[in-house]
Short mmCIF file of C-alpha atoms and ligand atoms in Angstrom, two decimals:
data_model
loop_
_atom_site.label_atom_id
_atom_site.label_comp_id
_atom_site.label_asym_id
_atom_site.label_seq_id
_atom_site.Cartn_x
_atom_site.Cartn_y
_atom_site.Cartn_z
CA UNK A 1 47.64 81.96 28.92
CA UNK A 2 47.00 85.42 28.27
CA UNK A 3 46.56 87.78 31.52
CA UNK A 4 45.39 91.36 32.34
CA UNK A 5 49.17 92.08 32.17
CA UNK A 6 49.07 92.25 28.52
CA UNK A 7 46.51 94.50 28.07
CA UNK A 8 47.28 98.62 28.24
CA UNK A 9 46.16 100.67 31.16
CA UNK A 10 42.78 101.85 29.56
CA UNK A 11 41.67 97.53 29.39
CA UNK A 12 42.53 97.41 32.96
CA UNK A 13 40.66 100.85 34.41
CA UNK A 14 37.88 99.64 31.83
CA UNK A 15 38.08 96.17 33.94
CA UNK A 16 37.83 97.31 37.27
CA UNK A 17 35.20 99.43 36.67
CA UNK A 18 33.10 96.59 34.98
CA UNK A 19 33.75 94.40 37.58
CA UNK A 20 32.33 96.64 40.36
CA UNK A 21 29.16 96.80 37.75
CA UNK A 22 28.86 93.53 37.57
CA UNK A 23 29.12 92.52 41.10
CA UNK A 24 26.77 95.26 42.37
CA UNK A 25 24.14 94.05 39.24
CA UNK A 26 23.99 90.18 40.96
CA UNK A 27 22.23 92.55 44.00
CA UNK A 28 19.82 93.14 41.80
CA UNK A 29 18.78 89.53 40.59
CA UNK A 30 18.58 88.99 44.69
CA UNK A 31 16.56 92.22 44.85
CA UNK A 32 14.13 91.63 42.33
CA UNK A 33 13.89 87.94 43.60
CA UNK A 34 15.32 86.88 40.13
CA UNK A 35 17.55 83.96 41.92
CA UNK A 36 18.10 81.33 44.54
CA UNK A 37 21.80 80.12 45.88
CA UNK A 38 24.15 80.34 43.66
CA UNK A 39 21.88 80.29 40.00
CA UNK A 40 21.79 83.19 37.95
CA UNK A 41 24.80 85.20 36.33
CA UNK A 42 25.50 88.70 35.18
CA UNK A 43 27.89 89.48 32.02
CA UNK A 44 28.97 92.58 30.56
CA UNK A 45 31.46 93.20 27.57
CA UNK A 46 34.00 95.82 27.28
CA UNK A 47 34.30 98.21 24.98
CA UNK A 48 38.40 98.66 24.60
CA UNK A 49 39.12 95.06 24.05
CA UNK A 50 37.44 91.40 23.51
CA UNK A 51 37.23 90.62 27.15
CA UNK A 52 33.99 90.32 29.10
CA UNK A 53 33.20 90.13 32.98
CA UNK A 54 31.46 87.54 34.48
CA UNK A 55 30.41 86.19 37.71
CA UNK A 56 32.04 83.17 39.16
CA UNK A 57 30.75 79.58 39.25
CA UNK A 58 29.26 78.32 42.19
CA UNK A 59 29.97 81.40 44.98
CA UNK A 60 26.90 82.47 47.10
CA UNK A 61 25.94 85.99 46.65
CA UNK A 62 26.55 87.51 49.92
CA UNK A 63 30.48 86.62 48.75
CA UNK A 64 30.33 87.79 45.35
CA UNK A 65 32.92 91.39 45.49
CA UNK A 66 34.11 93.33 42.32
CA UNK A 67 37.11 91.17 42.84
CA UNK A 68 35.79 87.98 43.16
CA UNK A 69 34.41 88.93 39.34
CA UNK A 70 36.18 86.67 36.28
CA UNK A 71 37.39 88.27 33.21
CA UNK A 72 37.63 85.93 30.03
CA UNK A 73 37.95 86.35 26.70
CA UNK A 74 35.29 86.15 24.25
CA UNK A 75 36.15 82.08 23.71
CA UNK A 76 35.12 82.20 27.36
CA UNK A 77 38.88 81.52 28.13
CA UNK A 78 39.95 82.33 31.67
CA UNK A 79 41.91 85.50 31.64
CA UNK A 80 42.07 86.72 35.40
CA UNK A 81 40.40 85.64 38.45
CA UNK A 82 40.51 83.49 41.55
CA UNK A 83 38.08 80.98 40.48
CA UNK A 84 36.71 79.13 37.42
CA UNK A 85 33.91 81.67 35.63
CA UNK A 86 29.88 80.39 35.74
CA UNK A 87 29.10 77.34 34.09
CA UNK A 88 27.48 79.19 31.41
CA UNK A 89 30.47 81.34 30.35
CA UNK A 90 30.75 80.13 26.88
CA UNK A 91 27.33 80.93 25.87
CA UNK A 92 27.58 84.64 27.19
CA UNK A 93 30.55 84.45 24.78
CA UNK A 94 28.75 83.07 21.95
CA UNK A 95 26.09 85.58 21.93
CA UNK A 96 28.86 89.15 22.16
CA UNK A 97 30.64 87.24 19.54
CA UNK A 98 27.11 86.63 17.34
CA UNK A 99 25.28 89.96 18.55
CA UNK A 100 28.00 92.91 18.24
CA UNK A 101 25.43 95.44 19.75
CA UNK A 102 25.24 93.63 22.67
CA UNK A 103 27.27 94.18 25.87
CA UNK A 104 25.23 92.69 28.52
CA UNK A 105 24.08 89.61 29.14
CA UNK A 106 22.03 87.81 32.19
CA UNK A 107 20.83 84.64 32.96
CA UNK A 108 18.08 83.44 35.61
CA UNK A 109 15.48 80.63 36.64
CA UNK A 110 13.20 83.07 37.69
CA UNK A 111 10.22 81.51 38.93
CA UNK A 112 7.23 82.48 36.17
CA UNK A 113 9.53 83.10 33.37
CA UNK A 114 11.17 79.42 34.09
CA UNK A 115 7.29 78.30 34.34
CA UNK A 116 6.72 79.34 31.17
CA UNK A 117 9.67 77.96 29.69
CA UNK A 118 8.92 74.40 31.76
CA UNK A 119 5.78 74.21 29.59
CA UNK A 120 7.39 75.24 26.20
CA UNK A 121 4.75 78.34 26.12
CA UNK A 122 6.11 81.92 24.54
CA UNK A 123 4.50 84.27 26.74
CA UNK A 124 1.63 85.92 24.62
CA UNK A 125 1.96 89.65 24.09
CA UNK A 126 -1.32 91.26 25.78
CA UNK A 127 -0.36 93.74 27.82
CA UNK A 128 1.02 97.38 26.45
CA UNK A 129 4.42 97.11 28.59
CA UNK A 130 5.03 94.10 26.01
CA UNK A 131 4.91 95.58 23.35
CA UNK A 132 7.05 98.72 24.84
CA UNK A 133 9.74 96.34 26.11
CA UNK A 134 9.59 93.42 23.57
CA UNK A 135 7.95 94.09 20.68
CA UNK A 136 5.42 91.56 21.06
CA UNK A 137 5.37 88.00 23.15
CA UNK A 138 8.56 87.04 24.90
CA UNK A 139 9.77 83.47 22.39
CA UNK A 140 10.97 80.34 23.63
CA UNK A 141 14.17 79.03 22.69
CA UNK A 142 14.92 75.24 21.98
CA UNK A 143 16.27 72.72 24.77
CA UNK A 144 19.86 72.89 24.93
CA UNK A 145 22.31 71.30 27.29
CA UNK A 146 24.53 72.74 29.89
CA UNK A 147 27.84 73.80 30.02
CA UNK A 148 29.10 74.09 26.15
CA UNK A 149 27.81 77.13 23.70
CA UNK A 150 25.12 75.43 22.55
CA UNK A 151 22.58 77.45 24.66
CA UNK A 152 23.98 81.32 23.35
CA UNK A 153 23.42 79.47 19.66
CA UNK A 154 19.69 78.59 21.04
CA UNK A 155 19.59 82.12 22.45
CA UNK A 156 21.31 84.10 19.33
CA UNK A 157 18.75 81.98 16.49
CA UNK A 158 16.09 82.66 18.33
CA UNK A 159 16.73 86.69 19.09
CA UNK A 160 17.27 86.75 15.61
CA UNK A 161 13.90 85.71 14.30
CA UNK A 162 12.40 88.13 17.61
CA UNK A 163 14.71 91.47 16.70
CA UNK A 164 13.02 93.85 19.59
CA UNK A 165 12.92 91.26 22.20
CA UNK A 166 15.58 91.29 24.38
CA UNK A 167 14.72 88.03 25.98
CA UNK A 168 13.92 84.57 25.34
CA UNK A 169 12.81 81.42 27.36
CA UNK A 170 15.31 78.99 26.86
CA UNK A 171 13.02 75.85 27.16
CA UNK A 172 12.81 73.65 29.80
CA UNK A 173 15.63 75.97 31.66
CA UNK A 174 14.62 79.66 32.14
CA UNK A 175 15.34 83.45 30.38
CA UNK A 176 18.52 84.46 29.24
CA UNK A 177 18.22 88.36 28.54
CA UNK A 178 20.35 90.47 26.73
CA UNK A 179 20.77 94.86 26.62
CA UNK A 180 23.42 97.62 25.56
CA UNK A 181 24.76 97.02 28.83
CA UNK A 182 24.21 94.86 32.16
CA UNK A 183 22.19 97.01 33.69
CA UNK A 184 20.18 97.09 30.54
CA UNK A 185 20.04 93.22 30.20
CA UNK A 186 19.21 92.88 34.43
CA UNK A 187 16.17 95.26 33.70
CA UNK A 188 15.09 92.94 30.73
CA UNK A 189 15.49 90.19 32.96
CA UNK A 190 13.18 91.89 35.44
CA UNK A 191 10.66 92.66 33.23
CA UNK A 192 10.55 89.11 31.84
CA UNK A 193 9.52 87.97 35.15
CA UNK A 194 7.72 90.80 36.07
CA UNK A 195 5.07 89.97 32.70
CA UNK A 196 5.66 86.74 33.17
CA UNK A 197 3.79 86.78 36.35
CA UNK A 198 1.16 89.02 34.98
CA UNK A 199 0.18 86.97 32.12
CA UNK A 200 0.22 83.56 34.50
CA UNK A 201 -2.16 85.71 36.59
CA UNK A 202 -4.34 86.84 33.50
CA UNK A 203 -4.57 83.52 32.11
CA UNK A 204 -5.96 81.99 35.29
CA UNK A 205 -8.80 84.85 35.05
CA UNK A 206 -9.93 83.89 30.90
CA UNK A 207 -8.87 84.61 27.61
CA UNK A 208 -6.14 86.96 26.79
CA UNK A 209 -7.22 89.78 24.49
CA UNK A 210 -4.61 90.08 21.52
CA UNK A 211 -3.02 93.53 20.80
CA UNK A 212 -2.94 93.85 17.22
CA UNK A 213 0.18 93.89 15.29
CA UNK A 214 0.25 97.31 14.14
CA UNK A 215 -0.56 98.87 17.49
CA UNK A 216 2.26 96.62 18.85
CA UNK A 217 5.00 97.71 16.36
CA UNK A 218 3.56 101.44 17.25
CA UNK A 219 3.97 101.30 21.23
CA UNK A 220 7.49 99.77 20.27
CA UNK A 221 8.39 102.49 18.70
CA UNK A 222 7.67 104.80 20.70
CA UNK A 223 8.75 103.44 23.68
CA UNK A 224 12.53 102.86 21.85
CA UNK A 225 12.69 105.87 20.04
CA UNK A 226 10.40 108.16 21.47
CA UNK A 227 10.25 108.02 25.15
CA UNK A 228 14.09 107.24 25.43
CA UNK A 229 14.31 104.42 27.39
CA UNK A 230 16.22 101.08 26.19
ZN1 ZN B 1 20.51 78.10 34.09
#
């Protein structure tokens, strides 16, 4: 088995410091009220080797310490830790190996976003912070079982056809959300939930009023490019 021993001094600062990212990010999924128990995990990827950090499987969050965090490799192959890595590790591998611009990736059942997904439903774009943050409606992914790659497949064909979103409603299960980093993936992740609940709440109240394409692709790109924030 390879370990954190053969790796060079840079991989290992590179680790610790990604692990103390990722285990203060899974305080964020409790803060935003993203989670319950032990569902929901936090990846990121590093930068100076093929290694990613990821939380472990099954451990509450109040025990979850930079630490406790798993490193694998991007086979989702155990590389150092105390326990086995989340259930969902070789997806999160699937997608840095499929999507080389991406180095953070979360997963949650958040409770709109996974109502959304329970019914099958893309969330439609008609608010403006839509189109900032995903380019148009957040898409659902296809059913996919637990526990082999076959959900970061689900989750890489469908951000494929959806280039500017940087989440998608895996159905029948909940959002898997993706960003430069893990911080930018947890605020995607966020935000899913966040418009998730909105446009629950707006379609309750009547019809949503479509945004037109073109003014979509324009609040995009200005949000992205523009205003700076990604
Ligand atoms: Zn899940």
């Amino acid at each position: 088995m390879v370990s954190l021993n053969d790796f060079g001094p840079e991989v290992r600062a590179e680790v610790k410091q990604v692990r103390e990212v990722v285990a203060s990010l899974h305080e964020q999924l409790i803060k935003w009220n993203l989670v319950v128990w032990t569902a929901g995990n936090v990846s990121q990827r590093l930068h100076f080797a093929d290694l990613m950090v990821i939380k472990p499987s099954g451990l509450r969050y109040e025990s979850l310490t930079p630490e406790s965090m798993v490193v694998c490799d991007l086979n989702g192959e155990l590389v150092d830790g105390q326990a086995s890595p989340s259930s969902d590790t070789k997806s999160h591998a699937y997608i840095y190996r499929n999507m080389p611009d991406v180095y953070g990736v979360v997963h949650t059942h958040s409770t709109y976003a996974t109502a959304w997904a329970a019914t099958g439903q893309e969330i439609p774009c008609g608010l403006t912070m839509m189109g900032d943050e995903f380019g148009g409606s957040v898409p659902v992914g296809p059913f996919r079982l637990i526990g082999s790659e076959a959900i970061g497949e689900g989750v890489v064909d469908t951000l494929k056809k959806y280039p500017h979103s940087p989440a998608v409603l895996m159905q029948n299960h909940g959002p898997f959300a993706i960003g430069c980093d893990a911080e930018a993936a947890v605020k995607a992740a966020a935000m899913t939930e966040e418009v998730a609940h909105t446009m629950w709440a707006a379609c309750q109240l009547g019809d949503i009023i479509p945004i037109a394409q073109d003014d979509i692709d324009k609040l995009n790109e200005r949000y992205q490019n523009v205003y700076g924030q990604h």
